[in-house]
Amino acid sequence: AQTVTQSQPEMSVQEAETVTLSCTYDTSESNYYLFWYKQPPSRQMILVIRQEAYKQQNATENRFSVNFQKAAKSFSLKISDSQLGDTAMYFCAFMRPIGNTGKLIFGQGTTLQVKP
Amino acid sequence: EAGVTQSPTHLIKTRGQQVTLRCSPISGHTSVYWYQQALGLGLQFLLWYDEGEERNRGNFPPRFSGRQFPNYSSELNVNALELEDSALYLCASSLWLRNYEQYFGPGTRLTVT
């Protein structure tokens, strides 16, 4: 069974600085999707970034980028120029397309606080 | 474009009661997913509906059930509520065959006393 682990329950960063959130996963699949979701205190889950395992290039979305290390089964999220609005819980998630289960498997989450 | 909507925002029920939660997907989306976010248990996949059919089910007892209507909206029903059913219930939607792009609603907070 696939598992996703986020080893940092809480993190904090000063506004305008850079922070990296860690995620590791376990799977025997060669093709899959990885995601980072953001859940602000308002609780609406927002997709931040998606990575397809067959793509070598790391995904980026504005200030958000990932470091995808397939062999190490690691998928970290880097937030550059942190803003107060980045304060949220961040979830790493995995999906296997084979079998089309529709199921996202989430890590336990990392609470990020951006301090002014 | 309107996002995924859920109702009610929150509700309180007593153990043993039944509850129905509702979800309207983004226009054009045919797939609806339900997740439970319970304290200490993280986010867990509950159900996936598409074209009115249940496509997949998570590891939850049969008292968790649902359905999808012809307009693609969905209901999640929980019978015989237990204290541990207290959680945030999130609904997500996607286009058919694009379930790697799930868009979430704001959730329904259920408290069972």
Coordinates of C-alpha atoms in Angstrom, one line a residue:
Chain A
A1 CA 0.0 0.0 0.0
Q2 CA 1.1 3.5 -0.7
T3 CA 2.0 5.8 2.2
V4 CA 2.9 9.4 2.5
T5 CA 4.9 10.8 5.3
Q6 CA 5.4 14.4 6.4
S7 CA 7.9 14.5 9.2
Q8 CA 7.6 18.2 10.1
P9 CA 4.3 18.7 12.1
E10 CA 5.0 22.5 12.4
M11 CA 7.3 25.0 10.8
S12 CA 7.7 28.7 10.9
V13 CA 9.4 31.2 8.7
Q14 CA 9.9 35.0 8.6
E15 CA 8.1 36.9 5.9
A16 CA 10.1 37.2 2.7
E17 CA 12.3 34.2 3.5
T18 CA 12.4 30.8 2.0
V19 CA 11.1 27.6 3.6
T20 CA 11.1 24.0 2.5
L21 CA 8.5 21.4 3.5
S22 CA 9.5 17.7 3.4
C23 CA 7.5 14.8 2.1
T24 CA 8.5 11.2 1.5
Y25 CA 6.3 8.5 0.0
D26 CA 6.4 4.8 -0.5
T27 CA 5.2 3.0 -3.6
S28 CA 6.1 0.3 -6.0
E29 CA 4.5 2.1 -8.9
S30 CA 6.6 3.7 -11.6
N31 CA 4.0 6.2 -12.7
Y32 CA 2.0 8.3 -10.3
Y33 CA 1.1 11.9 -9.4
L34 CA 2.3 13.9 -6.4
F35 CA 0.6 17.0 -5.1
W36 CA 1.0 19.7 -2.5
Y37 CA -2.3 21.1 -1.2
K38 CA -2.7 24.2 1.0
Q39 CA -5.4 24.4 3.7
P40 CA -5.6 27.9 5.2
P41 CA -7.5 28.5 8.4
S42 CA -10.6 29.1 6.3
R43 CA -10.2 25.3 5.6
Q44 CA -10.7 25.4 1.8
M45 CA -8.2 23.0 0.4
I46 CA -6.3 24.5 -2.6
L47 CA -4.1 22.7 -5.0
V48 CA -0.6 24.4 -5.0
I49 CA 1.4 22.2 -7.3
R50 CA 1.3 18.9 -9.1
Q51 CA 4.2 16.7 -10.3
E52 CA 3.9 13.7 -12.7
A53 CA 6.4 11.0 -11.9
Y54 CA 7.4 10.4 -15.5
K55 CA 8.5 14.0 -15.9
Q56 CA 12.1 14.7 -14.9
Q57 CA 11.6 18.4 -14.6
N58 CA 10.6 19.8 -11.3
A59 CA 7.2 21.6 -11.3
T60 CA 7.1 25.3 -10.4
E61 CA 4.2 27.7 -9.8
N62 CA 5.3 31.2 -9.2
R63 CA 6.9 31.2 -5.7
F64 CA 6.2 27.5 -5.2
S65 CA 8.6 24.9 -6.5
V66 CA 9.2 21.2 -5.8
N67 CA 12.3 19.1 -5.5
F68 CA 11.2 15.7 -6.8
Q69 CA 13.7 12.9 -6.2
K70 CA 12.1 9.8 -7.6
A71 CA 14.8 7.3 -6.6
A72 CA 14.7 8.6 -3.0
K73 CA 10.9 8.9 -3.1
S74 CA 11.1 12.4 -1.9
F75 CA 8.9 15.4 -2.8
S76 CA 9.7 18.6 -1.0
L77 CA 8.0 21.9 -1.5
K78 CA 10.0 25.2 -1.5
I79 CA 8.2 28.4 -0.9
S80 CA 10.2 31.5 -1.8
D81 CA 9.6 35.0 -0.6
S82 CA 7.1 33.8 2.0
Q83 CA 4.0 35.9 2.5
L84 CA 1.6 36.1 5.5
G85 CA -1.0 34.6 3.3
D86 CA 1.1 31.4 3.0
T87 CA 0.2 30.6 6.6
A88 CA -1.7 27.3 6.3
M89 CA -1.5 23.6 6.7
Y90 CA 0.2 22.0 3.8
F91 CA -0.5 18.4 2.7
C92 CA 1.5 16.3 0.5
A93 CA -0.6 13.8 -1.5
F94 CA -0.1 10.8 -3.8
M95 CA -2.3 9.3 -6.5
R96 CA -1.7 6.2 -8.6
P97 CA -3.3 6.5 -12.0
I98 CA -3.3 2.8 -12.7
G99 CA -6.6 1.3 -11.8
N100 CA -8.1 4.8 -11.8
T101 CA -9.1 4.7 -8.1
G102 CA -9.7 8.4 -7.9
K103 CA -8.1 8.2 -4.5
L104 CA -5.7 10.8 -3.1
I105 CA -3.5 9.6 -0.3
F106 CA -2.5 12.4 2.0
G107 CA 0.3 12.9 4.5
Q108 CA -0.4 14.1 8.0
G109 CA 0.2 17.7 7.1
T110 CA 2.7 20.4 8.1
T111 CA 1.4 23.6 9.7
L112 CA 3.3 26.5 8.4
Q113 CA 3.3 29.9 10.1
V114 CA 4.7 32.9 8.4
K115 CA 5.8 35.6 10.8
P116 CA 5.9 39.3 10.1
Chain B
E1 CA -16.6 30.1 -12.4
A2 CA -18.2 28.9 -9.2
G3 CA -16.2 26.5 -7.1
V4 CA -17.3 23.4 -5.3
T5 CA -20.0 24.2 -2.8
Q6 CA -21.0 22.2 0.3
S7 CA -23.9 22.5 2.7
P8 CA -24.4 22.9 5.6
T9 CA -21.2 24.6 6.8
H10 CA -21.5 22.9 10.1
L11 CA -23.9 20.9 12.2
I12 CA -24.2 19.2 15.5
K13 CA -25.8 15.8 15.8
T14 CA -26.3 13.3 18.6
R15 CA -24.9 9.8 18.6
G16 CA -27.1 7.4 16.9
Q17 CA -28.7 10.0 14.6
Q18 CA -28.4 10.1 10.8
V19 CA -27.0 13.0 8.8
T20 CA -26.9 14.0 5.1
L21 CA -24.2 16.3 3.7
R22 CA -24.5 17.9 0.3
C23 CA -22.0 18.8 -2.4
S24 CA -22.4 20.6 -5.8
P25 CA -19.4 20.2 -8.1
I26 CA -17.9 22.7 -10.4
S27 CA -19.9 23.1 -13.6
G28 CA -18.9 20.5 -16.1
H29 CA -17.3 18.2 -13.6
T30 CA -18.8 14.8 -13.5
S31 CA -16.8 13.2 -10.7
V32 CA -17.4 13.8 -7.0
Y33 CA -15.1 12.6 -4.2
W34 CA -15.7 12.6 -0.5
Y35 CA -12.9 12.8 2.1
Q36 CA -13.0 12.7 5.9
Q37 CA -10.6 14.9 7.9
A38 CA -10.7 13.8 11.5
L39 CA -8.5 15.1 14.2
G40 CA -5.5 12.9 14.5
L41 CA -6.4 10.8 11.5
G42 CA -5.6 13.1 8.7
L43 CA -7.5 13.1 5.4
Q44 CA -9.0 9.8 4.4
F45 CA -10.7 9.0 1.1
L46 CA -14.3 8.0 1.5
L47 CA -16.1 7.7 -1.8
W48 CA -15.9 8.5 -5.5
Y49 CA -18.9 8.9 -7.7
D50 CA -19.1 9.5 -11.4
E51 CA -22.0 9.5 -13.8
G52 CA -24.3 8.4 -10.9
E53 CA -22.2 5.3 -10.1
E54 CA -20.0 4.6 -7.1
R55 CA -16.6 4.0 -8.6
N56 CA -14.5 3.5 -5.5
R57 CA -14.9 3.3 -1.8
G58 CA -12.4 3.8 1.1
N59 CA -12.1 1.8 4.2
F60 CA -15.2 2.9 5.9
P61 CA -18.2 1.0 7.3
P62 CA -21.4 0.6 5.3
R63 CA -23.2 3.2 7.4
F64 CA -21.3 5.7 5.2
S65 CA -23.0 5.9 1.9
G66 CA -23.9 8.3 -0.7
R67 CA -25.3 9.0 -4.1
Q68 CA -24.9 11.2 -7.1
F69 CA -27.8 12.8 -8.9
P70 CA -28.3 13.4 -12.6
N71 CA -27.0 17.0 -12.2
Y72 CA -23.8 15.5 -10.7
S73 CA -24.4 16.9 -7.2
S74 CA -23.9 14.4 -4.5
E75 CA -25.0 13.5 -1.0
L76 CA -23.1 11.7 1.7
N77 CA -25.2 9.9 4.3
V78 CA -23.9 8.7 7.6
N79 CA -26.2 6.5 9.7
A80 CA -26.0 5.6 13.3
L81 CA -23.6 8.4 14.1
E82 CA -20.7 7.6 16.4
L83 CA -18.6 10.1 18.4
E84 CA -15.6 9.3 16.1
D85 CA -17.5 10.5 13.1
S86 CA -16.9 14.0 14.3
A87 CA -14.8 15.5 11.5
L88 CA -14.5 17.9 8.6
Y89 CA -16.1 16.3 5.5
L90 CA -14.6 17.6 2.3
C91 CA -16.0 17.2 -1.2
A92 CA -14.0 17.5 -4.3
S93 CA -14.8 17.4 -8.0
S94 CA -13.0 16.8 -11.2
L95 CA -13.6 16.2 -14.9
W96 CA -14.0 12.6 -16.0
L97 CA -10.7 10.9 -16.3
R98 CA -8.9 13.9 -14.8
N99 CA -9.2 12.8 -11.2
Y100 CA -5.6 14.0 -10.7
E101 CA -7.1 17.5 -10.7
Q102 CA -9.5 17.4 -7.8
Y103 CA -10.9 20.8 -6.6
F104 CA -12.1 20.9 -3.1
G105 CA -15.1 22.6 -1.4
P106 CA -15.0 24.4 1.9
G107 CA -16.2 21.3 3.8
T108 CA -18.9 20.6 6.4
R109 CA -17.9 20.4 10.0
L110 CA -19.8 17.6 11.7
T111 CA -19.8 17.4 15.5
V112 CA -21.3 14.3 17.1
T113 CA -22.2 14.6 20.8

